[in-house]
XYZ file of C-alpha atoms in Angstrom:
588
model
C -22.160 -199.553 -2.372
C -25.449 -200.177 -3.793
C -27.155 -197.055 -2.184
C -23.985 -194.394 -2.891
C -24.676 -195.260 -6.319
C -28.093 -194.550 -6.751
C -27.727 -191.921 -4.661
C -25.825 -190.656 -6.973
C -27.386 -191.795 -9.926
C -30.561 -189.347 -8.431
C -28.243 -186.666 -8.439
C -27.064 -186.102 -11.500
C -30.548 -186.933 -12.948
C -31.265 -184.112 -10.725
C -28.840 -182.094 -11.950
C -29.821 -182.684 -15.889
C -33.512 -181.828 -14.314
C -32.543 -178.437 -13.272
C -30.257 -177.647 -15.908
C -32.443 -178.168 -18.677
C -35.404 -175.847 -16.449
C -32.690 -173.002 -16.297
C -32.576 -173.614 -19.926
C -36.166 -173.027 -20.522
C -36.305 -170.653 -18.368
C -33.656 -168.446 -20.419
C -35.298 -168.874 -23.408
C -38.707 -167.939 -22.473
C -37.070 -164.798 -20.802
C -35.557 -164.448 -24.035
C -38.274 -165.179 -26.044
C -40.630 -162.094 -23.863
C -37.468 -159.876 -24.055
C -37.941 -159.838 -27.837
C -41.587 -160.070 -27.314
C -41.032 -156.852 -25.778
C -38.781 -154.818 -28.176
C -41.382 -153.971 -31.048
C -39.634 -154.305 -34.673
C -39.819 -150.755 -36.619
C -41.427 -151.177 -39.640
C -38.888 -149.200 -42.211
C -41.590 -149.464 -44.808
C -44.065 -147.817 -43.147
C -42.367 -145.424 -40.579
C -43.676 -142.473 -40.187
C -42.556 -139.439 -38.729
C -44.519 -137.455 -36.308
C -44.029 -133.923 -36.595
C -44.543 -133.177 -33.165
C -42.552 -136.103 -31.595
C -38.681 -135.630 -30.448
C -37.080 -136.881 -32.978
C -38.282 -134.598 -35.625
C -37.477 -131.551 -33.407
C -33.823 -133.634 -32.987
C -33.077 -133.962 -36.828
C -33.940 -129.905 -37.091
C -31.196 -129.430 -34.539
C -28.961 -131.676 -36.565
C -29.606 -129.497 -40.299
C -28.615 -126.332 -38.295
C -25.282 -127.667 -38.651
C -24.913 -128.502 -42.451
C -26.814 -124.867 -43.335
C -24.302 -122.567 -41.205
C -21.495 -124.776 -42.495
C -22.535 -123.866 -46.288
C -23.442 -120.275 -45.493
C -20.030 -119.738 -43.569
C -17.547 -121.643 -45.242
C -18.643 -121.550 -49.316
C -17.610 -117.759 -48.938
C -14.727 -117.791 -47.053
C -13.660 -120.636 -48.999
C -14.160 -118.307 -52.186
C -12.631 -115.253 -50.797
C -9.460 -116.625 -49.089
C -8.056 -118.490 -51.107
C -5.200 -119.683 -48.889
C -8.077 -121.287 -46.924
C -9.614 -123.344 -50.006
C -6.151 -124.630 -50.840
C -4.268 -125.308 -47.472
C -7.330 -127.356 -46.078
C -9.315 -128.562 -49.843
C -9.389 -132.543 -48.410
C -11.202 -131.810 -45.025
C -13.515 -129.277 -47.216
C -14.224 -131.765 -49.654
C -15.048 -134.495 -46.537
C -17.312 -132.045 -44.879
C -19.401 -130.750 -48.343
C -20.260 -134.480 -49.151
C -21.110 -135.281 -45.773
C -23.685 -132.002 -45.466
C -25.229 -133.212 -49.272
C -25.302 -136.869 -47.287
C -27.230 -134.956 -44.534
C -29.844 -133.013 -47.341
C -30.341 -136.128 -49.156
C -31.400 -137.749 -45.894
C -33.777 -134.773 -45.362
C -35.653 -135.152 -48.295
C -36.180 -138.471 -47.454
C -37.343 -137.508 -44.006
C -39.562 -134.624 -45.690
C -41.290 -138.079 -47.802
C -42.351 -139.548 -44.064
C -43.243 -136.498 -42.381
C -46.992 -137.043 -41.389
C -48.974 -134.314 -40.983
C -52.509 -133.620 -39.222
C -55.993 -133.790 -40.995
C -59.148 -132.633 -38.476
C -56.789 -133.031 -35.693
C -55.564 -136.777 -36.909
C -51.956 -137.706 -37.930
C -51.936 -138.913 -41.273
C -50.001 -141.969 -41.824
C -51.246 -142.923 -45.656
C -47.420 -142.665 -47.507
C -48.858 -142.540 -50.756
C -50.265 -138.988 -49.415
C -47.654 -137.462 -47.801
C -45.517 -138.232 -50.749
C -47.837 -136.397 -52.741
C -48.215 -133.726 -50.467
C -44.465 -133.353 -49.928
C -43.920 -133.366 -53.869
C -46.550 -130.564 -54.178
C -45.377 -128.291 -51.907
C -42.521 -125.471 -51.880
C -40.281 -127.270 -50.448
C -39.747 -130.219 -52.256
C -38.860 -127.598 -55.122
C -36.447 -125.966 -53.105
C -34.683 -129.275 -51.468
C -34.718 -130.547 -55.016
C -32.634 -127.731 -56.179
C -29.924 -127.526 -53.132
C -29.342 -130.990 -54.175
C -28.728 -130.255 -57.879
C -24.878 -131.818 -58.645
C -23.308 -128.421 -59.288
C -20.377 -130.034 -58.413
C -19.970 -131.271 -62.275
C -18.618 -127.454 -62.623
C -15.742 -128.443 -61.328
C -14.593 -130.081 -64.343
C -14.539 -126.967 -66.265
C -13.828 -124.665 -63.460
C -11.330 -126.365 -61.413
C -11.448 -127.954 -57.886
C -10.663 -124.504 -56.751
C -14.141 -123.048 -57.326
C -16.564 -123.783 -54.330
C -18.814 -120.692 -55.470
C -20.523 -123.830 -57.521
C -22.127 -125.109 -54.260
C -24.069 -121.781 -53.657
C -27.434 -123.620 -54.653
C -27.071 -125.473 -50.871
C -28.392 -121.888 -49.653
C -31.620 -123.126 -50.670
C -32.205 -124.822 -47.483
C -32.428 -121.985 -44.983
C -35.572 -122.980 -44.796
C -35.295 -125.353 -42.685
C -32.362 -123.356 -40.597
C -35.693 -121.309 -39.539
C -37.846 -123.743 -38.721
C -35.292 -125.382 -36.281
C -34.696 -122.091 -34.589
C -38.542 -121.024 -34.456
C -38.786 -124.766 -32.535
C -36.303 -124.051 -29.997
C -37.530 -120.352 -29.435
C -40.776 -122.232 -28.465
C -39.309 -125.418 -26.182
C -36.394 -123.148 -24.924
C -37.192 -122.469 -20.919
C -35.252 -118.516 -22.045
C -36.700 -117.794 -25.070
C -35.478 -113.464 -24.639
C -32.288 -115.388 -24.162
C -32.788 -117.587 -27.506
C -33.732 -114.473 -29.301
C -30.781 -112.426 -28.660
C -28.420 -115.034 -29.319
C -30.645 -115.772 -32.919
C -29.879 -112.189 -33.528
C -26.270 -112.260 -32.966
C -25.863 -115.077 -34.870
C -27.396 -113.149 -37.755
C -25.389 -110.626 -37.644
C -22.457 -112.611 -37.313
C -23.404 -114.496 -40.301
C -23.388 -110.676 -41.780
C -20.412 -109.415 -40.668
C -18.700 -112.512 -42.180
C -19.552 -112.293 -45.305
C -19.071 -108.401 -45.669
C -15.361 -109.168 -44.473
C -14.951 -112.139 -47.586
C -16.077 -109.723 -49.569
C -14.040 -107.061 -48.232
C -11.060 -108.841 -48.921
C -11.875 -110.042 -52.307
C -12.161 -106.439 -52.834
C -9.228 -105.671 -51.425
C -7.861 -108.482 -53.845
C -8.775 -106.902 -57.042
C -7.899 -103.215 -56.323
C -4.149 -104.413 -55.047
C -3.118 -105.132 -51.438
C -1.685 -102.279 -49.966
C -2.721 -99.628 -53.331
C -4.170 -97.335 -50.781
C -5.345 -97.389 -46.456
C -8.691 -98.041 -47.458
C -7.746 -101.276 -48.735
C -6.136 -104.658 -46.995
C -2.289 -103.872 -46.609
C 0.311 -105.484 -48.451
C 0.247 -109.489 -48.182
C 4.516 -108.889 -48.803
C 4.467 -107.711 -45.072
C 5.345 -110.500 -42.352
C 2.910 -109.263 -40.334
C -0.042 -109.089 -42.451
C 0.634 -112.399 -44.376
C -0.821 -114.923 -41.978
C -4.237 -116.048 -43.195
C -5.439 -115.545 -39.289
C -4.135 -112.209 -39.360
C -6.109 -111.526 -42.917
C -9.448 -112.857 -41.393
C -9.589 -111.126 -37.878
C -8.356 -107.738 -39.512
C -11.282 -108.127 -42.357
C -13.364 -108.920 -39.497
C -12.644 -106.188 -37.518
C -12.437 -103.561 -40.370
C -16.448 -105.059 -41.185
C -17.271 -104.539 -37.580
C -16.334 -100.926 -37.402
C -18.472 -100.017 -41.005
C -21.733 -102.038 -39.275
C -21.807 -101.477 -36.508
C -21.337 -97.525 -37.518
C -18.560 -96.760 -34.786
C -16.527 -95.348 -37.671
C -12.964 -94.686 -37.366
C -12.429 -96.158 -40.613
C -9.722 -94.926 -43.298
C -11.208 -92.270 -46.197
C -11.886 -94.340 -49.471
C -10.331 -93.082 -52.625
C -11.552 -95.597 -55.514
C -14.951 -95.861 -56.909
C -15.366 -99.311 -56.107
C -14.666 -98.275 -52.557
C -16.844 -95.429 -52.074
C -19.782 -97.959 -53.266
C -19.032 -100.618 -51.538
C -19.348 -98.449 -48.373
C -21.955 -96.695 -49.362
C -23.714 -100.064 -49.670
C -22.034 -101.334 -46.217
C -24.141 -98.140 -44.808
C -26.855 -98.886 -46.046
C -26.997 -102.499 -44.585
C -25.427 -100.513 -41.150
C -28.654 -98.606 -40.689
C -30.804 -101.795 -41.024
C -29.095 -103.968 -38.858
C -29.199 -101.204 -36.346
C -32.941 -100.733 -36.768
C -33.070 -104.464 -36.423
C -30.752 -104.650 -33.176
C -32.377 -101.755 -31.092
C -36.128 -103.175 -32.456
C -34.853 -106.593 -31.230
C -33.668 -105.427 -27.809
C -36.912 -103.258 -27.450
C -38.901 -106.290 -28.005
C -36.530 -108.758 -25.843
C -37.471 -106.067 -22.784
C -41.088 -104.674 -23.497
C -41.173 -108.730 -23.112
C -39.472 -108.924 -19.929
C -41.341 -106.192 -18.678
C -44.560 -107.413 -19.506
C -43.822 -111.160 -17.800
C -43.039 -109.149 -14.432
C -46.518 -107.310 -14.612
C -48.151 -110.463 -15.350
C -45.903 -112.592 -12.642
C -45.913 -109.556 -9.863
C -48.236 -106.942 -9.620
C -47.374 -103.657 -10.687
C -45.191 -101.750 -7.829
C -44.990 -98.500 -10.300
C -49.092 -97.668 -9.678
C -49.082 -98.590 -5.758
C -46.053 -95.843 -5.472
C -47.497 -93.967 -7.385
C -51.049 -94.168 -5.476
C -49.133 -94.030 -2.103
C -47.031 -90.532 -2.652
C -50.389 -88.650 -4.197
C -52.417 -90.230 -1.221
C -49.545 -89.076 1.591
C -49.330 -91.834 2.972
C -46.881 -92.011 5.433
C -43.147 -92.952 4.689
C -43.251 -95.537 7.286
C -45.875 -97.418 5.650
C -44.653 -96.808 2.090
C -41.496 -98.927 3.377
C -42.967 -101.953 4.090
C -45.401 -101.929 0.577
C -41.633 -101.242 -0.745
C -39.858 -104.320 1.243
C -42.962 -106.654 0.258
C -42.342 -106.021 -3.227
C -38.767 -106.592 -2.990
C -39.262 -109.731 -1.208
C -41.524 -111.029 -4.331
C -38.917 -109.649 -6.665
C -35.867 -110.891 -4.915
C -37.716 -114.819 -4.260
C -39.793 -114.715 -7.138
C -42.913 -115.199 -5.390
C -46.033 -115.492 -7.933
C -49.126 -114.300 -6.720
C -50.725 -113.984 -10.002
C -51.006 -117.904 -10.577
C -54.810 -117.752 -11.687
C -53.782 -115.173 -14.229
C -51.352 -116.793 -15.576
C -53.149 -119.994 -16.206
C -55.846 -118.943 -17.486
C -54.907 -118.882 -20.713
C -54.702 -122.790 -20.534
C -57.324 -125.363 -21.778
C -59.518 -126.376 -18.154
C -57.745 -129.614 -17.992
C -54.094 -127.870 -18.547
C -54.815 -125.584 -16.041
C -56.528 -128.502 -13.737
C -53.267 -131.228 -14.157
C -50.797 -127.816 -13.494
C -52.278 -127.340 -10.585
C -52.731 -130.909 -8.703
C -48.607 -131.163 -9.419
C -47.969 -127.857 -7.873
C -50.654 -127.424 -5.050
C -52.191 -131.065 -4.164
C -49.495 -132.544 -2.241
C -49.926 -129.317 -0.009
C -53.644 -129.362 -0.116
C -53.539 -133.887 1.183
C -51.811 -132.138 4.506
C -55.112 -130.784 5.547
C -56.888 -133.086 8.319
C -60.430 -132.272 6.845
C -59.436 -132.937 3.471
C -57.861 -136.284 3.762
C -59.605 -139.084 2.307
C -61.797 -136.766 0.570
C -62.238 -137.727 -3.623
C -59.484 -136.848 -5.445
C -61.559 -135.429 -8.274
C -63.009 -132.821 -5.455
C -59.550 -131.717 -4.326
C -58.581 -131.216 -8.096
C -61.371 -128.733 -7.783
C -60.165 -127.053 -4.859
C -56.612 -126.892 -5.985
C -57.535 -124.194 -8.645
C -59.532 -122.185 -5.823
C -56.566 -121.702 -3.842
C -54.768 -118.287 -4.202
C -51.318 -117.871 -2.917
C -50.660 -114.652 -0.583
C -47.472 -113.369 1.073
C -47.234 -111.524 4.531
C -44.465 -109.563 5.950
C -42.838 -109.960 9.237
C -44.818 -108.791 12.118
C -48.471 -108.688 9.583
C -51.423 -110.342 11.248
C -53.042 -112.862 9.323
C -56.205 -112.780 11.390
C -57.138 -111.602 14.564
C -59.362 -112.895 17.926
C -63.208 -112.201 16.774
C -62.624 -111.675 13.240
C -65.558 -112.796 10.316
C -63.780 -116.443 8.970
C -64.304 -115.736 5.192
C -61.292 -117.999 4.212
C -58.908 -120.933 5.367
C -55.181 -120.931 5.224
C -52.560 -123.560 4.686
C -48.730 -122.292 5.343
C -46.491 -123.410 2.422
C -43.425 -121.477 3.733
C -42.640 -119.688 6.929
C -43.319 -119.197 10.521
C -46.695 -118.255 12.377
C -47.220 -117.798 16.267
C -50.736 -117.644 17.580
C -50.353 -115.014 19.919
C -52.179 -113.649 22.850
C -53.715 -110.135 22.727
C -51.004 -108.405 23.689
C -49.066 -109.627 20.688
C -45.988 -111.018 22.353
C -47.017 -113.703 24.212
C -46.507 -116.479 21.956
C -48.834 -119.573 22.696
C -48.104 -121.967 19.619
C -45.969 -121.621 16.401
C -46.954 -123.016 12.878
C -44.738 -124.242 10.574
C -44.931 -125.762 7.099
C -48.264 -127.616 6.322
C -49.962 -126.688 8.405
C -53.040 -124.736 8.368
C -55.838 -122.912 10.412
C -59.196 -121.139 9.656
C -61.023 -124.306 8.285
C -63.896 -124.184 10.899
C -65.116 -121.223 10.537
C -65.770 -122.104 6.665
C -67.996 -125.235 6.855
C -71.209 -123.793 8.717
C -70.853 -126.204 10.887
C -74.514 -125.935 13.511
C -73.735 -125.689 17.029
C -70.102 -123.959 16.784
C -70.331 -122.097 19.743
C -67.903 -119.140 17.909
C -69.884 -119.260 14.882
C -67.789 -117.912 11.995
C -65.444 -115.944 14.229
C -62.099 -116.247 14.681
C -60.873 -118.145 17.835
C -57.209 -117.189 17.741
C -54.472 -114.497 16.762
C -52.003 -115.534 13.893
C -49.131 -113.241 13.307
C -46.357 -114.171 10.795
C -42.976 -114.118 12.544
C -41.136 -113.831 9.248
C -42.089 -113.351 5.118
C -44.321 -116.203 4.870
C -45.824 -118.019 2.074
C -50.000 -119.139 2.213
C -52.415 -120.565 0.541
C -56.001 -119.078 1.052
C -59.133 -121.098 0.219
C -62.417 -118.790 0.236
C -65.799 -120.120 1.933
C -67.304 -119.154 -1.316
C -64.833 -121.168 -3.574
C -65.480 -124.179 -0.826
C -69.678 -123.928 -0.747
C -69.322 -123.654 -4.012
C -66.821 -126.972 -5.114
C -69.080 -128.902 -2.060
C -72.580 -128.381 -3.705
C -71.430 -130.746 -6.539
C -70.137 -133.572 -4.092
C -72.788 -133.795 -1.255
C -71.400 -136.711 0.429
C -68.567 -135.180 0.715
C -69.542 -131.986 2.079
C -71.245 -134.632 4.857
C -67.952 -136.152 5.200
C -66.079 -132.691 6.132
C -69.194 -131.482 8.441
C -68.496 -134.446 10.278
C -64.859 -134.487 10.600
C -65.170 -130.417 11.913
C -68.029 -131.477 14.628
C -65.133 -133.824 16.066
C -62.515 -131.551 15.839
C -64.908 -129.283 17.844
C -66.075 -131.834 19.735
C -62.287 -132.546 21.130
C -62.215 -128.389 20.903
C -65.131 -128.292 23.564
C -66.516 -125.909 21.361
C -69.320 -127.450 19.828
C -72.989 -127.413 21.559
C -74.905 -130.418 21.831
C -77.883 -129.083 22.271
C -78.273 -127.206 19.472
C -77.757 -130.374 17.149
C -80.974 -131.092 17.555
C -82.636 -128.234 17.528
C -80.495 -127.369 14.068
C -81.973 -130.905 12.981
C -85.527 -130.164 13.779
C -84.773 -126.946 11.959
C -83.289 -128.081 8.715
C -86.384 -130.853 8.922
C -89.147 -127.792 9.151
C -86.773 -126.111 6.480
C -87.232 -129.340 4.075
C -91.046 -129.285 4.780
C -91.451 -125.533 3.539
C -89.998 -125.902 0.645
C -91.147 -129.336 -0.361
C -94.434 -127.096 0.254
C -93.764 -124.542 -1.904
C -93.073 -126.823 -4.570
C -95.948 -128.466 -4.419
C -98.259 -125.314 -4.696
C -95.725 -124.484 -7.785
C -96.296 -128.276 -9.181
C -100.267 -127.568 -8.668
C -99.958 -123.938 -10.190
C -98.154 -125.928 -12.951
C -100.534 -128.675 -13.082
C -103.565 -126.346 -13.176
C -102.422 -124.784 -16.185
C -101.544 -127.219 -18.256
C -105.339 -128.797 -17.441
C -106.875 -125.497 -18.964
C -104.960 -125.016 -22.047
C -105.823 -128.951 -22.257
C -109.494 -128.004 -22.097
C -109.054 -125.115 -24.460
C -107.027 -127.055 -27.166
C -110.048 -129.973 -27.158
C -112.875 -127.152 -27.364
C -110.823 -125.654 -30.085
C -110.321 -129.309 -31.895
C -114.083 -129.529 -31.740
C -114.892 -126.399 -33.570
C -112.697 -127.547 -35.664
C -114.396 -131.099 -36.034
C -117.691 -129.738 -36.418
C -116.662 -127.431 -39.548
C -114.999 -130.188 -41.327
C -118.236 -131.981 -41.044
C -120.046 -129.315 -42.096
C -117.835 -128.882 -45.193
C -117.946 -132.412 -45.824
C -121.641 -132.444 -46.045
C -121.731 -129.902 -48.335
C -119.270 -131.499 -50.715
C -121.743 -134.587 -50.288
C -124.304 -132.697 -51.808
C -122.608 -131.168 -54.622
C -121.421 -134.680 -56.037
C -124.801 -136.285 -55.524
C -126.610 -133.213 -57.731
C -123.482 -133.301 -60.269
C -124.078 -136.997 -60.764
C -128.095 -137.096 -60.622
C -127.433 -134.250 -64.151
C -124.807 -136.584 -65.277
C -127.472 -139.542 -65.373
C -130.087 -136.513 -67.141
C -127.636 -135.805 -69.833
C -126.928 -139.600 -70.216
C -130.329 -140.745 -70.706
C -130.846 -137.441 -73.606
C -128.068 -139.005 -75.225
C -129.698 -142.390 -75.677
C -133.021 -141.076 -76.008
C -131.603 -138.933 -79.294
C -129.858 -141.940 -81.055
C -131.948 -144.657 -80.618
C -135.756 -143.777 -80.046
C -136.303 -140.723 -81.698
C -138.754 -140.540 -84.540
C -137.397 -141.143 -88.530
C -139.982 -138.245 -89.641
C -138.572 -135.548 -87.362
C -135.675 -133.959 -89.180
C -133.122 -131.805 -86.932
């Protein structure tokens, strides 16, 4: 009995024991989850200009700015709109002036950059922010015009037209997207619809307000009666306003003969605004496809000259077909072999981290490059130049001068015999083939020659790496031009196509090569040396000339003062001699 009750005694004491460690546990997991979340400062937030929630709070004004610019009009020109729906328009106005007073509040913590550095000092941006155009304008769309409405009536939401002043802002949001947007033609045409939308909208309020004053239904130039079933539905009195703008803008015509005055101006003036908005739309469309066309000539190269070359050369029409069916294979795939030139215009280290996350994984496949620094294959990555064969092209042929590797990024080669049929071995992606006859490796019993036929058996996709580009990335990393000399005398050791023989005599040779020109430098250091000892000798005989005349000159000088002072003591002892011992009886 004893025993079961320490037994368990020790177990719940073992219990409490763990209990109160799970405890702990929780809290310190509690204690580094809060550790974790950092507190936002509300007094000294600042907002970063370039960071995404500034470019999300642009996409949120668009909102409030089209709502004022659609609605205040319609609103004032329909009036069965303003009346059937005034509690949801009243809702929405208060919530956009919510949204602009929130703005200017942002516009108070928007940093912005001095020599490159965000400034974060709020009494500055404040006074920045006050001083600028803006604040002026944000100050005035948020002006309480709304007190109009005690002398006007509810019914008048033309009082709100000082919330235009914030279009401002409407085109800085869309100039951010046109810039972030992955289709910024695309963004542009639909900017430009909008616009016009925006335009067509407002000529049909205005239309109808028109219509309002000369009568419904006074003439067919005019709105038609409101009396009429048909035409009394406020959707009906919208779409047709709509419509009728539409046909005066967009100049199509068709539109009924005006016979007031205030018609004839008001289409005058609707012409007027027609020819603009066409200039605009056919300059916009021009742009959105020189555009276009320029990003093809930069992406593919121009197919327009090579026809044009081919046909004045006569070349024949069997080869103009496949320069005609490689072009359509870029075109079709979009295959960029233009990469360099389109990077370019990148900052080094841009164009440097753009290429190691397209090419490097592709580049690590290669045997001889594996394990090689990663800061030397982030030079090689922007030496490689992407090329595209056609079915049937030969890549290289048996006996060929190796100027450049290849690595296969897409397609099929075969390494065919000389016939060109028999196929002896097919490549596939990743691999590659030509790397040999780029490192100068002594002793390769094919030298730089090519050892083998590649032929692509479909459109395939390479990447070529020059021996120049490679001799010229290795002279910066010597050991690791070593390292890849010795990993291509194994592979053509295992090849049988390295000779041993000659390893030594390339040896002795690079040693005699060493001992010439450490010679030659050494006559070039003595040259040097021999020089610099004679215009040594000549400066020191020229500081001793100069020595000796500063001497001279300084002897001279000695003598001068010792004759000026030996007359000084003359004239001094005259002096005396005149006042003191000269005779009484000798008058002057």
């Amino acid at each position: 009995m004893n025993t079961n009750r320490w037994t368990r005694l020790f177990a719940w004491q073992r219990k409490i024991k763990n209990a109160d460690e799970e405890e702990n546990k929780a809290k310190e997991s509690n204690k580094t989850k809060k550790e974790e979340t950092p507190k936002i400062n509300w007094k000294e937030w600042i907002i970063d200009p370039s960071e995404e929630f500034y470019y999300t709070w642009l996409q949120i004004m668009i909102l409030p700015i089209c709502y004022n610019w659609v609605i205040i009009i319609c609103r004032t020109c329909f009036y069965t709109i303003e009346e059937t729906y005034m509690a949801t328009w009243l809702t929405l106005d208060y919530i956009c002036d919510l949204v602009f007073v929130l703005d200017t509040v942002i516009g108070f913590r928007t940093g912005f950059l001095e020599q490159g550095i965000l400034v974060r000092d709020l009494s500055r941006l404040k006074t920045r922010y006050i001083r600028s155009s803006r604040f002026k304008w944000d100050i005035a769309s948020l002006l309480p015009t709304d007190l109009l409405y005690l002398k006007l009536g509810i019914h008048a939401p033309l009082v709100r037209v000082n919330r235009f002043l914030r279009t401002g802002r409407l085109n800085e949001a869309l100039d951010r997207m046109e810039t972030r947007t992955a289709y910024p033609n695309t963004f542009r045409v639909a900017k430009l619809m909008l616009y016009i939308f925006v335009l067509i909208h407002w000529n049909a309020c205005i239309y109808f307000s028109l219509s309002n004053y000369i009568g419904f239904g006074a003439d067919p130039w005019v709105y038609p009666n409101i009396s009429d079933p048909e035409f009394a539905s406020t959707r009906r009195q919208y779409f047709y306003c709509f419509w009728f703008s539409t046909l005066i803008l967009t100049t199509v015509g068709d539109t009924p003969t005006p016979e007031r005055e205030e018609e004839f101006l008001f289409l005058i003036a609707d012409m007027l605004i027609a020819v603009l908005v066409f200039a605009s739309v056919v300059g916009s469309m021009g742009d959105v496809i020189s555009s276009l066309r320029d990003r093809d000539n930069v992406f593919f190269p121009n197919h327009e000259l090579v026809k044009a070359y081919l046909r004045s050369r006569r070349i024949s029409k069997e080869l103009q077909n496949r320069v005609n069916d490689w072009y359509q294979h870029l075109h079709i795939n979009k295959k960029i072999t233009r990469e360099n030139e389109i990077l370019r215009h990148l900052p080094i280290t841009l164009q440097t981290a753009t290429a190691v996350s397209v090419h490097l994984p592709t580049l690590s496949k290669v045997t001889i490059f594996q394990n090689c620094e990663k800061s030397l294959l982030e030079q090689l990555v922007l030496k490689l130049t992407p090329q595209v064969y056609s079915p049937g092209e030969y890549v290289c042929k048996k006996g060929d001068v190796g100027h450049e590797m290849y690595i296969i990024k897409e397609g099929k080669l075969a390494v065919v015999a000389d016939d060109g049929v028999t196929q002896f071995a097919v490549l596939g992606d990743g691999n590659f083939f030509g790397e040999i006859s780029i490192l100068n490796i002594k002793g390769n019993k094919s030298g730089n020659r090519r050892t083998a036929n590649i032929r692509s058996i479909g459109y395939s996709d390479l990447f070529s790496l020059s021996k120049e580009d490679l001799t010229e990335t290795l002279h910066e990393y010597p050991a690791a031009k070593r390292l890849l000399e010795e990993k291509g005398r194994q592979i053509l050791t295992k090849m049988g196509m390295l000779e041993e023989t000659d390893e030594g005599q390339g040896e002795v040779e690079k040693t005699e090569d060493v001992v010439n020109r450490l010679e030659a430098n050494l006559e070039t250091l003595q040259t040097k040396l021999a020089r610099l000892i004679a215009e040594l000798e000549s400066s020191a005989r020229k500081m001793m000339r100069r020595v000796e005349q500063l001497e001279l000159q300084t002897d001279e000088w000695e003598g001068i003062v010792a004759e000026d002072a030996r007359w000084q003591h003359i004239l001094q002892f005259h002096s005396y001699f005149d006042k003191n011992m000269k005779p009484e009886g000798i008058s002057k």
